[in-house]
Amino acid sequence: MTESIVKGLEGLITGYRRGGNRQINKHMLLKFQKYDSDKEAAQLIGKTVVWLSPAGKRLKGKILRPHGRNGVVRARFEHGLPGESIGGKVTIV
């Protein structure tokens, strides 16, 4: 996909990055609709994403790497996102 198509693309927050005994609050898992494999999702690495809170704050994150093989990516945010963000939308800026 070209750069102009990627900007403004909306994705879904599916959850926190988790391990066996803990979750990492600054790392969120994101799913973008048109990306169905890890190779396609790798094109998004380095892009900045924004989540808009109900209070109007814009929290920025950066896509780090693919997560699994189904097109999910891992993003690190400046501050940990609240639980109400799960199921919400992020936008690539």
Short mmCIF file of N, CA, C and O in Angstrom, two decimals:
data_model
loop_
_atom_site.label_atom_id
_atom_site.label_comp_id
_atom_site.label_asym_id
_atom_site.label_seq_id
_atom_site.Cartn_x
_atom_site.Cartn_y
_atom_site.Cartn_z
N MET A 1 0.84 -1.17 0.00
CA MET A 1 0.00 0.00 0.00
C MET A 1 0.88 1.24 0.00
O MET A 1 1.93 1.26 0.62
N THR A 2 0.43 2.28 -0.65
CA THR A 2 1.22 3.50 -0.72
C THR A 2 1.06 4.32 0.54
O THR A 2 0.14 4.10 1.33
N GLU A 3 1.95 5.29 0.70
CA GLU A 3 1.95 6.14 1.89
C GLU A 3 0.63 6.88 2.06
O GLU A 3 0.12 7.02 3.15
N SER A 4 0.07 7.41 0.96
CA SER A 4 -1.16 8.19 1.06
C SER A 4 -2.35 7.33 1.50
O SER A 4 -3.25 7.81 2.16
N ILE A 5 -2.36 6.07 1.14
CA ILE A 5 -3.45 5.19 1.54
C ILE A 5 -3.32 4.84 3.02
O ILE A 5 -4.31 4.72 3.72
N VAL A 6 -2.10 4.71 3.51
CA VAL A 6 -1.88 4.31 4.90
C VAL A 6 -2.29 5.43 5.86
O VAL A 6 -2.88 5.17 6.89
N LYS A 7 -2.03 6.70 5.52
CA LYS A 7 -2.42 7.80 6.39
C LYS A 7 -3.93 7.85 6.51
O LYS A 7 -4.65 7.73 5.53
N GLY A 8 -4.41 8.00 7.74
CA GLY A 8 -5.84 8.05 7.98
C GLY A 8 -6.49 6.68 8.13
O GLY A 8 -7.68 6.59 8.39
N LEU A 9 -5.71 5.62 7.98
CA LEU A 9 -6.23 4.26 8.12
C LEU A 9 -6.62 4.02 9.56
O LEU A 9 -5.88 4.35 10.48
N GLU A 10 -7.80 3.45 9.77
CA GLU A 10 -8.27 3.18 11.12
C GLU A 10 -8.06 1.72 11.48
O GLU A 10 -8.22 0.83 10.65
N GLY A 11 -7.67 1.50 12.72
CA GLY A 11 -7.48 0.16 13.24
C GLY A 11 -8.22 -0.02 14.55
O GLY A 11 -8.74 0.94 15.13
N LEU A 12 -8.26 -1.24 15.02
CA LEU A 12 -8.98 -1.59 16.23
C LEU A 12 -7.99 -2.03 17.30
O LEU A 12 -7.08 -2.81 17.02
N ILE A 13 -8.18 -1.54 18.52
CA ILE A 13 -7.35 -1.97 19.65
C ILE A 13 -7.94 -3.28 20.17
O ILE A 13 -9.09 -3.32 20.59
N THR A 14 -7.14 -4.35 20.11
CA THR A 14 -7.66 -5.65 20.52
C THR A 14 -7.27 -6.02 21.95
O THR A 14 -7.91 -6.88 22.54
N GLY A 15 -6.24 -5.39 22.52
CA GLY A 15 -5.88 -5.69 23.90
C GLY A 15 -4.47 -5.27 24.22
O GLY A 15 -3.76 -4.67 23.40
N TYR A 16 -4.06 -5.58 25.44
CA TYR A 16 -2.70 -5.32 25.89
C TYR A 16 -1.78 -6.44 25.45
O TYR A 16 -2.23 -7.57 25.24
N ARG A 17 -0.50 -6.14 25.35
CA ARG A 17 0.49 -7.20 25.18
C ARG A 17 0.61 -7.89 26.54
O ARG A 17 0.78 -7.22 27.56
N ARG A 18 0.49 -9.21 26.54
CA ARG A 18 0.50 -9.94 27.80
C ARG A 18 1.51 -11.05 27.79
O ARG A 18 1.86 -11.58 26.74
N GLY A 19 1.97 -11.41 28.97
CA GLY A 19 2.84 -12.55 29.14
C GLY A 19 2.16 -13.54 30.08
O GLY A 19 0.97 -13.42 30.39
N GLY A 20 2.93 -14.48 30.57
CA GLY A 20 2.36 -15.49 31.45
C GLY A 20 1.86 -14.93 32.76
O GLY A 20 0.84 -15.36 33.29
N ASN A 21 2.58 -13.94 33.31
CA ASN A 21 2.24 -13.44 34.64
C ASN A 21 1.91 -11.97 34.69
O ASN A 21 1.63 -11.45 35.76
N ARG A 22 1.97 -11.27 33.56
CA ARG A 22 1.74 -9.83 33.63
C ARG A 22 1.27 -9.31 32.28
O ARG A 22 1.33 -10.00 31.27
N GLN A 23 0.80 -8.07 32.31
CA GLN A 23 0.48 -7.38 31.07
C GLN A 23 1.33 -6.11 31.01
O GLN A 23 1.69 -5.56 32.04
N ILE A 24 1.63 -5.68 29.82
CA ILE A 24 2.47 -4.52 29.61
C ILE A 24 1.54 -3.40 29.14
O ILE A 24 1.05 -3.42 28.01
N ASN A 25 1.29 -2.43 30.02
CA ASN A 25 0.25 -1.44 29.76
C ASN A 25 0.59 -0.47 28.64
O ASN A 25 -0.32 0.08 28.02
N LYS A 26 1.85 -0.23 28.36
CA LYS A 26 2.22 0.69 27.29
C LYS A 26 2.15 0.04 25.92
O LYS A 26 2.16 0.73 24.92
N HIS A 27 2.09 -1.27 25.85
CA HIS A 27 2.08 -1.99 24.58
C HIS A 27 0.65 -2.47 24.30
O HIS A 27 0.06 -3.20 25.09
N MET A 28 0.14 -2.09 23.14
CA MET A 28 -1.21 -2.49 22.74
C MET A 28 -1.13 -3.28 21.45
O MET A 28 -0.24 -3.06 20.63
N LEU A 29 -2.08 -4.18 21.27
CA LEU A 29 -2.17 -4.95 20.03
C LEU A 29 -3.25 -4.31 19.16
O LEU A 29 -4.36 -4.03 19.64
N LEU A 30 -2.91 -4.07 17.90
CA LEU A 30 -3.80 -3.38 16.98
C LEU A 30 -4.06 -4.26 15.76
O LEU A 30 -3.16 -4.93 15.28
N LYS A 31 -5.28 -4.20 15.24
CA LYS A 31 -5.64 -4.94 14.04
C LYS A 31 -6.20 -3.95 13.01
O LYS A 31 -7.14 -3.23 13.30
N PHE A 32 -5.57 -3.93 11.84
CA PHE A 32 -6.04 -3.10 10.73
C PHE A 32 -6.71 -4.02 9.72
O PHE A 32 -6.19 -5.08 9.38
N GLN A 33 -7.86 -3.60 9.22
CA GLN A 33 -8.75 -4.48 8.48
C GLN A 33 -8.14 -5.09 7.23
O GLN A 33 -8.34 -6.24 6.94
N LYS A 34 -7.39 -4.35 6.44
CA LYS A 34 -6.91 -4.86 5.15
C LYS A 34 -5.60 -5.64 5.25
O LYS A 34 -5.09 -6.10 4.25
N TYR A 35 -5.07 -5.77 6.45
CA TYR A 35 -3.80 -6.46 6.64
C TYR A 35 -4.07 -7.80 7.30
O TYR A 35 -4.43 -7.87 8.47
N ASP A 36 -3.89 -8.89 6.53
CA ASP A 36 -4.26 -10.22 7.01
C ASP A 36 -3.08 -11.15 7.24
O ASP A 36 -3.28 -12.30 7.61
N SER A 37 -1.85 -10.69 7.01
CA SER A 37 -0.69 -11.53 7.28
C SER A 37 0.40 -10.70 7.91
O SER A 37 0.36 -9.47 7.89
N ASP A 38 1.37 -11.39 8.49
CA ASP A 38 2.47 -10.67 9.14
C ASP A 38 3.32 -9.90 8.13
O ASP A 38 3.84 -8.83 8.44
N LYS A 39 3.42 -10.38 6.92
CA LYS A 39 4.20 -9.69 5.90
C LYS A 39 3.52 -8.40 5.45
O LYS A 39 4.19 -7.39 5.24
N GLU A 40 2.21 -8.42 5.33
CA GLU A 40 1.49 -7.20 4.98
C GLU A 40 1.54 -6.20 6.13
O GLU A 40 1.72 -5.01 5.92
N ALA A 41 1.38 -6.69 7.35
CA ALA A 41 1.38 -5.81 8.52
C ALA A 41 2.75 -5.20 8.76
O ALA A 41 2.85 -4.13 9.36
N ALA A 42 3.82 -5.83 8.28
CA ALA A 42 5.17 -5.30 8.46
C ALA A 42 5.34 -3.96 7.74
O ALA A 42 6.23 -3.19 8.09
N GLN A 43 4.48 -3.65 6.77
CA GLN A 43 4.55 -2.36 6.08
C GLN A 43 4.18 -1.20 7.01
O GLN A 43 4.52 -0.06 6.73
N LEU A 44 3.51 -1.48 8.10
CA LEU A 44 3.06 -0.44 9.02
C LEU A 44 4.10 -0.08 10.08
O LEU A 44 3.92 0.88 10.82
N ILE A 45 5.20 -0.82 10.15
CA ILE A 45 6.22 -0.58 11.17
C ILE A 45 6.77 0.84 11.04
O ILE A 45 7.09 1.30 9.96
N GLY A 46 6.85 1.52 12.18
CA GLY A 46 7.37 2.88 12.22
C GLY A 46 6.31 3.96 12.09
O GLY A 46 6.59 5.14 12.31
N LYS A 47 5.09 3.60 11.76
CA LYS A 47 4.01 4.58 11.63
C LYS A 47 3.53 5.01 13.01
O LYS A 47 3.58 4.27 13.98
N THR A 48 3.05 6.24 13.10
CA THR A 48 2.52 6.78 14.35
C THR A 48 1.01 6.63 14.36
O THR A 48 0.34 6.91 13.36
N VAL A 49 0.47 6.17 15.48
CA VAL A 49 -0.97 6.01 15.64
C VAL A 49 -1.45 6.90 16.78
O VAL A 49 -0.69 7.22 17.69
N VAL A 50 -2.71 7.30 16.72
CA VAL A 50 -3.30 8.17 17.74
C VAL A 50 -4.61 7.57 18.20
O VAL A 50 -5.43 7.14 17.39
N TRP A 51 -4.80 7.54 19.53
CA TRP A 51 -6.08 7.16 20.13
C TRP A 51 -6.67 8.40 20.77
O TRP A 51 -5.99 9.11 21.51
N LEU A 52 -7.91 8.70 20.48
CA LEU A 52 -8.60 9.86 21.03
C LEU A 52 -9.44 9.41 22.21
O LEU A 52 -10.36 8.59 22.06
N SER A 53 -9.13 9.94 23.40
CA SER A 53 -9.85 9.55 24.61
C SER A 53 -11.21 10.23 24.66
O SER A 53 -11.43 11.23 23.97
N PRO A 54 -12.13 9.72 25.49
CA PRO A 54 -13.43 10.38 25.63
C PRO A 54 -13.31 11.81 26.15
O PRO A 54 -14.16 12.64 25.89
N ALA A 55 -12.23 12.12 26.88
CA ALA A 55 -12.02 13.48 27.39
C ALA A 55 -11.41 14.39 26.33
O ALA A 55 -11.24 15.58 26.58
N GLY A 56 -11.07 13.85 25.18
CA GLY A 56 -10.52 14.66 24.10
C GLY A 56 -9.01 14.66 24.00
O GLY A 56 -8.45 15.34 23.15
N LYS A 57 -8.33 13.90 24.85
CA LYS A 57 -6.87 13.82 24.78
C LYS A 57 -6.45 12.91 23.64
O LYS A 57 -7.08 11.90 23.37
N ARG A 58 -5.34 13.27 22.99
CA ARG A 58 -4.79 12.46 21.91
C ARG A 58 -3.54 11.77 22.44
O ARG A 58 -2.57 12.42 22.76
N LEU A 59 -3.59 10.45 22.54
CA LEU A 59 -2.44 9.68 23.01
C LEU A 59 -1.77 9.03 21.81
O LEU A 59 -2.42 8.31 21.04
N LYS A 60 -0.47 9.31 21.65
CA LYS A 60 0.28 8.83 20.50
C LYS A 60 1.02 7.55 20.81
O LYS A 60 1.50 7.34 21.92
N GLY A 61 1.16 6.73 19.79
CA GLY A 61 1.94 5.51 19.88
C GLY A 61 2.66 5.26 18.58
O GLY A 61 2.39 5.92 17.57
N LYS A 62 3.57 4.31 18.60
CA LYS A 62 4.35 3.97 17.41
C LYS A 62 4.28 2.47 17.20
O LYS A 62 4.43 1.69 18.14
N ILE A 63 4.04 2.06 15.95
CA ILE A 63 3.96 0.64 15.63
C ILE A 63 5.37 0.06 15.61
O ILE A 63 6.25 0.57 14.92
N LEU A 64 5.58 -1.00 16.40
CA LEU A 64 6.91 -1.58 16.59
C LEU A 64 7.18 -2.78 15.70
O LEU A 64 8.24 -2.89 15.10
N ARG A 65 6.23 -3.72 15.66
CA ARG A 65 6.47 -4.98 14.95
C ARG A 65 5.17 -5.75 14.81
O ARG A 65 4.20 -5.47 15.50
N PRO A 66 5.15 -6.75 13.92
CA PRO A 66 3.97 -7.62 13.84
C PRO A 66 3.85 -8.48 15.10
O PRO A 66 4.83 -8.73 15.80
N HIS A 67 2.66 -8.93 15.37
CA HIS A 67 2.41 -9.80 16.52
C HIS A 67 1.64 -11.01 16.01
O HIS A 67 0.45 -10.90 15.70
N GLY A 68 2.29 -12.11 15.85
CA GLY A 68 1.66 -13.29 15.30
C GLY A 68 1.65 -13.25 13.78
O GLY A 68 2.38 -12.49 13.16
N ARG A 69 0.81 -14.07 13.18
CA ARG A 69 0.79 -14.20 11.72
C ARG A 69 -0.52 -13.77 11.07
O ARG A 69 -0.73 -14.02 9.89
N ASN A 70 -1.40 -13.15 11.82
CA ASN A 70 -2.71 -12.80 11.28
C ASN A 70 -2.90 -11.31 11.03
O ASN A 70 -4.04 -10.84 10.94
N GLY A 71 -1.82 -10.55 10.93
CA GLY A 71 -1.94 -9.14 10.61
C GLY A 71 -2.06 -8.22 11.80
O GLY A 71 -2.30 -7.03 11.63
N VAL A 72 -1.91 -8.73 13.01
CA VAL A 72 -1.95 -7.89 14.21
C VAL A 72 -0.56 -7.28 14.40
O VAL A 72 0.45 -7.92 14.12
N VAL A 73 -0.53 -6.01 14.85
CA VAL A 73 0.74 -5.35 15.12
C VAL A 73 0.78 -4.91 16.57
O VAL A 73 -0.25 -4.76 17.23
N ARG A 74 2.00 -4.69 17.06
CA ARG A 74 2.22 -4.24 18.42
C ARG A 74 2.64 -2.78 18.37
O ARG A 74 3.51 -2.40 17.58
N ALA A 75 2.01 -1.94 19.20
CA ALA A 75 2.35 -0.52 19.26
C ALA A 75 2.67 -0.14 20.69
O ALA A 75 2.04 -0.62 21.63
N ARG A 76 3.66 0.75 20.84
CA ARG A 76 4.03 1.27 22.16
C ARG A 76 3.53 2.70 22.26
O ARG A 76 3.81 3.53 21.40
N PHE A 77 2.78 3.00 23.31
CA PHE A 77 2.23 4.32 23.53
C PHE A 77 3.06 5.07 24.57
O PHE A 77 3.76 4.46 25.37
N GLU A 78 2.95 6.42 24.56
CA GLU A 78 3.70 7.25 25.50
C GLU A 78 3.33 6.91 26.94
O GLU A 78 4.18 6.79 27.81
N HIS A 79 2.04 6.79 27.18
CA HIS A 79 1.53 6.42 28.49
C HIS A 79 0.64 5.20 28.28
O HIS A 79 0.10 5.00 27.20
N GLY A 80 0.47 4.41 29.32
CA GLY A 80 -0.40 3.26 29.19
C GLY A 80 -1.83 3.68 28.90
O GLY A 80 -2.32 4.66 29.47
N LEU A 81 -2.49 2.98 28.02
CA LEU A 81 -3.88 3.30 27.70
C LEU A 81 -4.79 2.66 28.73
O LEU A 81 -4.51 1.59 29.25
N PRO A 82 -5.93 3.30 29.02
CA PRO A 82 -6.87 2.73 29.98
C PRO A 82 -7.61 1.54 29.37
O PRO A 82 -7.62 1.35 28.15
N GLY A 83 -8.23 0.75 30.20
CA GLY A 83 -8.96 -0.42 29.74
C GLY A 83 -10.12 -0.08 28.82
O GLY A 83 -10.51 -0.88 27.98
N GLU A 84 -10.67 1.13 28.96
CA GLU A 84 -11.79 1.53 28.10
C GLU A 84 -11.37 1.71 26.65
O GLU A 84 -12.22 1.80 25.77
N SER A 85 -10.06 1.73 26.39
CA SER A 85 -9.59 1.89 25.01
C SER A 85 -9.72 0.59 24.21
O SER A 85 -9.76 0.63 22.99
N ILE A 86 -9.81 -0.54 24.88
CA ILE A 86 -9.91 -1.83 24.19
C ILE A 86 -11.23 -1.88 23.42
O ILE A 86 -12.29 -1.61 23.98
N GLY A 87 -11.14 -2.20 22.16
CA GLY A 87 -12.31 -2.18 21.29
C GLY A 87 -12.49 -0.84 20.60
O GLY A 87 -13.34 -0.70 19.72
N GLY A 88 -11.66 0.14 20.97
CA GLY A 88 -11.73 1.47 20.36
C GLY A 88 -10.90 1.55 19.10
O GLY A 88 -10.23 0.59 18.70
N LYS A 89 -10.93 2.71 18.47
CA LYS A 89 -10.24 2.89 17.21
C LYS A 89 -8.99 3.74 17.37
O LYS A 89 -8.95 4.66 18.18
N VAL A 90 -7.99 3.42 16.58
CA VAL A 90 -6.79 4.24 16.45
C VAL A 90 -6.69 4.64 14.98
O VAL A 90 -7.22 3.97 14.10
N THR A 91 -5.99 5.76 14.75
CA THR A 91 -5.82 6.26 13.39
C THR A 91 -4.35 6.48 13.14
O THR A 91 -3.63 6.98 14.00
N ILE A 92 -3.88 6.11 11.95
CA ILE A 92 -2.50 6.37 11.55
C ILE A 92 -2.39 7.83 11.11
O ILE A 92 -3.19 8.28 10.30
N VAL A 93 -1.42 8.55 11.67
CA VAL A 93 -1.21 9.96 11.28
C VAL A 93 0.09 10.12 10.53
O VAL A 93 0.95 9.29 10.57
#
